[in-house]
XYZ file of C-alpha atoms in Angstrom:
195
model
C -214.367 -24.356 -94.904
C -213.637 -20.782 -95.767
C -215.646 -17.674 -94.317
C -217.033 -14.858 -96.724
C -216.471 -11.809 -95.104
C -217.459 -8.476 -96.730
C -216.428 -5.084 -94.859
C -219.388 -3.001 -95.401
C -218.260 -0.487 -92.297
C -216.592 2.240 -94.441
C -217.954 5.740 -93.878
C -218.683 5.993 -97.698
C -217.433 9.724 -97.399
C -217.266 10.403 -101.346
C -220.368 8.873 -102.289
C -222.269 10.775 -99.828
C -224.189 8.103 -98.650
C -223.757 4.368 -97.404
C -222.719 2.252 -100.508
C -223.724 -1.001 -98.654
C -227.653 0.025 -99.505
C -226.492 1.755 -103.139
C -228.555 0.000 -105.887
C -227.147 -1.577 -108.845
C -229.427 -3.324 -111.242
C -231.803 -3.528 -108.563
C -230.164 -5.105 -105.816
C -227.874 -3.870 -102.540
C -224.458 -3.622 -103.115
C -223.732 -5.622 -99.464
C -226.665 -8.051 -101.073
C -223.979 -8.729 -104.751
C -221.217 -9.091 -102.491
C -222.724 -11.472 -100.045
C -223.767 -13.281 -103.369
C -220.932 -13.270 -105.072
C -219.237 -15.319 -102.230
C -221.776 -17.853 -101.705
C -220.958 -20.339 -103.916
C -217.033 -20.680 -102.389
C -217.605 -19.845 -98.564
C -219.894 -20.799 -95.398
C -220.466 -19.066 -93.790
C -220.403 -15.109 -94.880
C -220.605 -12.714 -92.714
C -220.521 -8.852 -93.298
C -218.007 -6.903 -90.807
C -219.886 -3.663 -90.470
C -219.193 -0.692 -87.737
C -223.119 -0.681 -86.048
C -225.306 -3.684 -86.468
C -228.567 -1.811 -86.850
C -228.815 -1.419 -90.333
C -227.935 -4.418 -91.426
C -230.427 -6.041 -88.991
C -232.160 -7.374 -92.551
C -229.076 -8.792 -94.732
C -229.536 -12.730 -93.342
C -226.129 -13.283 -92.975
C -223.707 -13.014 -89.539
C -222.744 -9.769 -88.644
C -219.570 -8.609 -87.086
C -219.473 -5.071 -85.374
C -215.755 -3.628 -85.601
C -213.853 -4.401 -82.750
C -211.494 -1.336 -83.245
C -213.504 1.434 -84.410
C -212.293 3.760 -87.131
C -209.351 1.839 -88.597
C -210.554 1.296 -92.073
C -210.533 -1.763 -93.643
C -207.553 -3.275 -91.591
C -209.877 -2.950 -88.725
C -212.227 -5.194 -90.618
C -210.453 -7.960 -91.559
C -209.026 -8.433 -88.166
C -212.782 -8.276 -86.794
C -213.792 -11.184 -89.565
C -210.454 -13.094 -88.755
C -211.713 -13.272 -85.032
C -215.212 -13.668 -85.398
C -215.100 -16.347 -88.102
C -215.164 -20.173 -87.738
C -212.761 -21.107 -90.305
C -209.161 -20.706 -90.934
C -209.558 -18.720 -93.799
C -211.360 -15.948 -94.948
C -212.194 -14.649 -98.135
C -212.628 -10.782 -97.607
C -214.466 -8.345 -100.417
C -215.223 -4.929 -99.721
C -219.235 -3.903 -100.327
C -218.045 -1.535 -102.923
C -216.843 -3.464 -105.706
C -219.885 -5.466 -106.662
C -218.711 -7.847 -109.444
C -216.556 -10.950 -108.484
C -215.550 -12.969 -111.568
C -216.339 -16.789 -110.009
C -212.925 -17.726 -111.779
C -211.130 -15.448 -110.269
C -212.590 -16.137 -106.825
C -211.612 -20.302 -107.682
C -208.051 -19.219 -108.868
C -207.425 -17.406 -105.123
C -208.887 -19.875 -103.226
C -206.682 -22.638 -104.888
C -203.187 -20.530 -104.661
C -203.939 -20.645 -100.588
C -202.393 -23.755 -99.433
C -198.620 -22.975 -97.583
C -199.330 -19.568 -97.517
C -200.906 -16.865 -95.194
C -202.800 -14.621 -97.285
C -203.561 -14.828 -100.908
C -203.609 -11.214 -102.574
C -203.986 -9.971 -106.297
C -201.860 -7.471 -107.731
C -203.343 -5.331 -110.592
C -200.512 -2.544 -111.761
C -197.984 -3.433 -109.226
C -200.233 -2.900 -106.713
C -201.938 -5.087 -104.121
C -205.674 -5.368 -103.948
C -206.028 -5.732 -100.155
C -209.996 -5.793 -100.177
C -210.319 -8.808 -102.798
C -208.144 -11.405 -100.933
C -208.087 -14.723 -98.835
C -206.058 -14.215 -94.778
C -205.831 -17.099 -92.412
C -206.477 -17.001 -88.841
C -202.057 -17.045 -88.419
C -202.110 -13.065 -89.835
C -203.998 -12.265 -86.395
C -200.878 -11.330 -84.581
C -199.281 -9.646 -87.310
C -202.228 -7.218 -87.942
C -202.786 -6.792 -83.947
C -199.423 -5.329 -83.749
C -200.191 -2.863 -87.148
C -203.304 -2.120 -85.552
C -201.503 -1.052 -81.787
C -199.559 1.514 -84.082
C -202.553 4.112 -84.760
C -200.835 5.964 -87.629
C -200.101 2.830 -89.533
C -203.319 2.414 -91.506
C -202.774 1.078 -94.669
C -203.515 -2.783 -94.860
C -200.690 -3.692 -96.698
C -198.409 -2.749 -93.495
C -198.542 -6.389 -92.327
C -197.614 -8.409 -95.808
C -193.618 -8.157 -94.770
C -194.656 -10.113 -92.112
C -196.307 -13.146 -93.239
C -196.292 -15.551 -95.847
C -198.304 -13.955 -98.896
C -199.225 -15.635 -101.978
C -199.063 -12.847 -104.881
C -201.989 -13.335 -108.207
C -200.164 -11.692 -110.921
C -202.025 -9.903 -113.074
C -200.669 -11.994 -115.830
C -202.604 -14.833 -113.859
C -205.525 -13.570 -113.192
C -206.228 -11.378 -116.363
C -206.303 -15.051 -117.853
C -209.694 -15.085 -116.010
C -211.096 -11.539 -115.815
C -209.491 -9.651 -118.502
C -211.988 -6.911 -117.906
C -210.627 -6.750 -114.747
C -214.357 -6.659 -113.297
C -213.579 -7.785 -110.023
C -211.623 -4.914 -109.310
C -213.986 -2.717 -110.484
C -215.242 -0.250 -107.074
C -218.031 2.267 -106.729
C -216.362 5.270 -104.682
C -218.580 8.116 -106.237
C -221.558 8.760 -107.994
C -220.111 9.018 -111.339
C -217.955 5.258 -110.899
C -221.272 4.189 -110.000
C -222.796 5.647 -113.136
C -220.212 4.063 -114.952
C -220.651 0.584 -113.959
C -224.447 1.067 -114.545
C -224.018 2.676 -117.877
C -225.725 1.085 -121.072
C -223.038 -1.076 -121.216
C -224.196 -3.437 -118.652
C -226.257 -6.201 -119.275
């Protein structure tokens, strides 16, 4: 059993407005992402930072425990809240997820910690799998309030890197990475060339 867990409690800051209820092709953004993982997790859950306006969504909901820590924050809440071991996290804001690509981290898991793609030598923190064993690692980060960046932690555990080599193989767009910070990415993305 793996949980879905999509952080939807970002303060959306560039885009002016919460992304979580942002349109695209007619549907929610947090409505794509819970999608997107139901075919490889059950539950999914969205880790928001107040409850109320996701009242509608049909899935659990997880209220921050730590307020204001970004996305860190988040996957620490869905790590505690969730029923499984694992947890597949995706952040509202990047509304594709290449089913492939979701299959390919899911498999690399086993004897590892956390499962994280790399795209230009960087690690994609917010399209990733964690185990419940990454709890005490990211409760000490989180003690440290001006460590913020998620990727504190990885020294720490046993981490499972996608290459881009690897996982181009199933998303050479790279759509899964794809993420709506501003109006204009999200004009982008909606542009005439989606179908």
């Amino acid at each position: 059993m793996i949980t879905g867990a999509v952080l939807a409690g970002g303060k959306s800051l560039r885009f002016g407005k919460n992304k979580a209820f942002q349109l695209l092709g007619g549907k929610r953004f947090i409505d794509l992402a819970i999608e997107s993982l139901r075919p490889f997790c059950d539950p999914v859950m969205a880790v928001v930072s107040e409850i109320e306006p996701y009242l509608d969504i049909g899935v659990m909901l997880a209220q921050d425990i730590i307020q204001d820590r970004g996305p860190l924050g988040g996957i620490y809440t869905a790590l505690l809240f969730s029923p499984a071991e694992w947890i597949f996290v995706r952040a509202t804001d990047m509304p594709f997820l290449v089913p492939e690509l979701a299959s390919m981290i899911i498999d690399a898991r086993e004897g590892f910690d956390a499962v994280v793609p790399k795209m230009n030598e960087y690690y994609d923190p917010l399209l990733a799998m964690y185990n419940r064993r990454c709890i005490p690692a990211i409760a000490r980060q989180l003690r440290e309030p001006d460590k913020r960046q998620v990727i504190g932690f990885y020294r720490k555990i046993r981490i499972r890197t996608v290459t881009e080599r690897e996982w181009r193989e199933v998303d050479p767009d790279a759509l899964s990475f794809k993420n709506v910070n501003t109006p204009s990415d999200l004009a982008e993305i909606d542009g005439p060339e989606r179908s």
